[in-house]
Amino acid sequence: QACAEANVYLISPFVGRILDWYKKQTGKTSYPADQDPGVISVTNIYNYYKQQGYQTVVMGASFRSVEEVLALAGCDRLTISPDLMAELQSSEAPIEQKLKDKN
């Protein structure tokens, strides 16, 4: 919220780093994408910024899996590693937009 109120152009929450922290703290070794703490955090940030009408761009980054990327499809921007991008490009499955600006 502080970034948006300061008119920061872009924020880049690190999905994978949030997940890494939760794994270390809980001892849990895996999370499905819909329960991934990093995905949940970025989804919450995105939805809050959009609901409040903030113009700050949300750019998810530091992904650990294609599932995380797909769970955040529709985010303003995503920073995707070459390996994950290649994996996405090799798939013929349709990509469903998960995040939508409802305002």
Tab-separated table of C-alpha atoms in Angstrom:
chain	number	residue	atom	x	y	z
A	1	GLN	CA	0.000	0.000	0.000
A	2	ALA	CA	2.833	2.411	0.822
A	3	CYS	CA	4.284	1.947	-2.670
A	4	ALA	CA	0.967	2.693	-4.341
A	5	GLU	CA	0.351	5.749	-2.169
A	6	ALA	CA	3.845	7.007	-3.056
A	7	ASN	CA	2.933	6.628	-6.751
A	8	VAL	CA	5.604	3.994	-7.331
A	9	TYR	CA	5.398	2.889	-10.968
A	10	LEU	CA	6.020	-0.852	-10.465
A	11	ILE	CA	6.401	-3.399	-7.682
A	12	SER	CA	7.790	-6.887	-8.183
A	13	PRO	CA	6.848	-9.355	-5.442
A	14	PHE	CA	8.961	-12.528	-5.600
A	15	VAL	CA	6.613	-15.504	-5.731
A	16	GLY	CA	9.299	-18.166	-5.335
A	17	ARG	CA	11.117	-16.422	-2.516
A	18	ILE	CA	7.891	-16.187	-0.531
A	19	LEU	CA	7.348	-19.904	-1.142
A	20	ASP	CA	10.938	-20.683	-0.076
A	21	TRP	CA	10.418	-18.813	3.205
A	22	TYR	CA	7.199	-20.712	3.956
A	23	LYS	CA	8.833	-24.051	3.166
A	24	LYS	CA	11.695	-23.273	5.530
A	25	GLN	CA	9.390	-22.091	8.319
A	26	THR	CA	6.845	-24.911	8.069
A	27	GLY	CA	8.934	-27.839	6.858
A	28	LYS	CA	6.301	-28.451	4.206
A	29	THR	CA	8.002	-29.442	0.946
A	30	SER	CA	5.346	-28.620	-1.621
A	31	TYR	CA	2.198	-26.611	-2.171
A	32	PRO	CA	-0.344	-26.890	-4.976
A	33	ALA	CA	-0.447	-23.651	-6.989
A	34	ASP	CA	-3.765	-22.546	-5.485
A	35	GLN	CA	-2.275	-22.865	-1.975
A	36	ASP	CA	1.204	-21.559	-2.827
A	37	PRO	CA	1.922	-18.701	-0.377
A	38	GLY	CA	3.735	-16.697	-3.065
A	39	VAL	CA	0.848	-17.038	-5.506
A	40	ILE	CA	-1.642	-16.115	-2.784
A	41	SER	CA	0.428	-13.079	-1.789
A	42	VAL	CA	0.732	-11.721	-5.338
A	43	THR	CA	-2.959	-12.419	-6.006
A	44	ASN	CA	-3.907	-10.485	-2.864
A	45	ILE	CA	-1.610	-7.586	-3.760
A	46	TYR	CA	-2.931	-7.458	-7.329
A	47	ASN	CA	-6.579	-7.569	-6.246
A	48	TYR	CA	-6.071	-4.940	-3.534
A	49	TYR	CA	-4.278	-2.524	-5.862
A	50	LYS	CA	-6.958	-2.900	-8.530
A	51	GLN	CA	-9.866	-2.591	-6.070
A	52	GLN	CA	-8.354	0.607	-4.677
A	53	GLY	CA	-7.759	2.027	-8.156
A	54	TYR	CA	-3.987	2.276	-7.730
A	55	GLN	CA	-2.019	2.675	-10.956
A	56	THR	CA	1.081	0.843	-9.672
A	57	VAL	CA	2.007	-2.048	-11.973
A	58	VAL	CA	2.233	-5.446	-10.243
A	59	MET	CA	4.917	-7.684	-11.779
A	60	GLY	CA	5.221	-11.180	-10.301
A	61	ALA	CA	8.753	-12.576	-10.398
A	62	SER	CA	11.057	-15.339	-9.151
A	63	PHE	CA	8.866	-18.250	-10.184
A	64	ARG	CA	9.756	-21.806	-9.196
A	65	SER	CA	7.306	-23.608	-11.498
A	66	VAL	CA	5.080	-23.249	-14.538
A	67	GLU	CA	2.118	-23.859	-12.231
A	68	GLU	CA	2.934	-20.658	-10.344
A	69	VAL	CA	3.142	-18.723	-13.616
A	70	LEU	CA	-0.188	-20.104	-14.813
A	71	ALA	CA	-1.830	-19.347	-11.459
A	72	LEU	CA	-0.947	-15.672	-11.963
A	73	ALA	CA	-1.902	-15.389	-15.638
A	74	GLY	CA	-3.469	-11.977	-16.052
A	75	CYS	CA	-1.168	-10.162	-13.624
A	76	ASP	CA	0.012	-6.818	-15.059
A	77	ARG	CA	3.476	-8.230	-15.816
A	78	LEU	CA	5.385	-11.441	-15.125
A	79	THR	CA	9.133	-12.004	-15.183
A	80	ILE	CA	9.547	-15.574	-16.451
A	81	SER	CA	12.884	-17.398	-16.690
A	82	PRO	CA	13.963	-18.824	-20.070
A	83	ASP	CA	13.512	-22.403	-18.797
A	84	LEU	CA	9.945	-21.809	-17.651
A	85	MET	CA	9.187	-19.843	-20.823
A	86	ALA	CA	10.400	-22.781	-22.935
A	87	GLU	CA	8.209	-25.126	-20.917
A	88	LEU	CA	5.212	-22.859	-21.486
A	89	GLN	CA	5.955	-22.584	-25.204
A	90	SER	CA	6.161	-26.355	-25.613
A	91	SER	CA	2.688	-26.827	-24.165
A	92	GLU	CA	-0.375	-26.710	-26.372
A	93	ALA	CA	-2.772	-26.365	-23.454
A	94	PRO	CA	-4.740	-23.116	-23.415
A	95	ILE	CA	-3.791	-20.561	-20.791
A	96	GLU	CA	-6.693	-19.349	-18.678
A	97	GLN	CA	-6.571	-15.811	-17.339
A	98	LYS	CA	-6.723	-16.103	-13.549
A	99	LEU	CA	-6.318	-12.479	-12.465
A	100	LYS	CA	-8.666	-9.841	-13.818
A	101	ASP	CA	-8.992	-6.146	-13.112
A	102	LYS	CA	-12.680	-5.889	-12.256
A	103	ASN	CA	-12.693	-2.078	-12.152
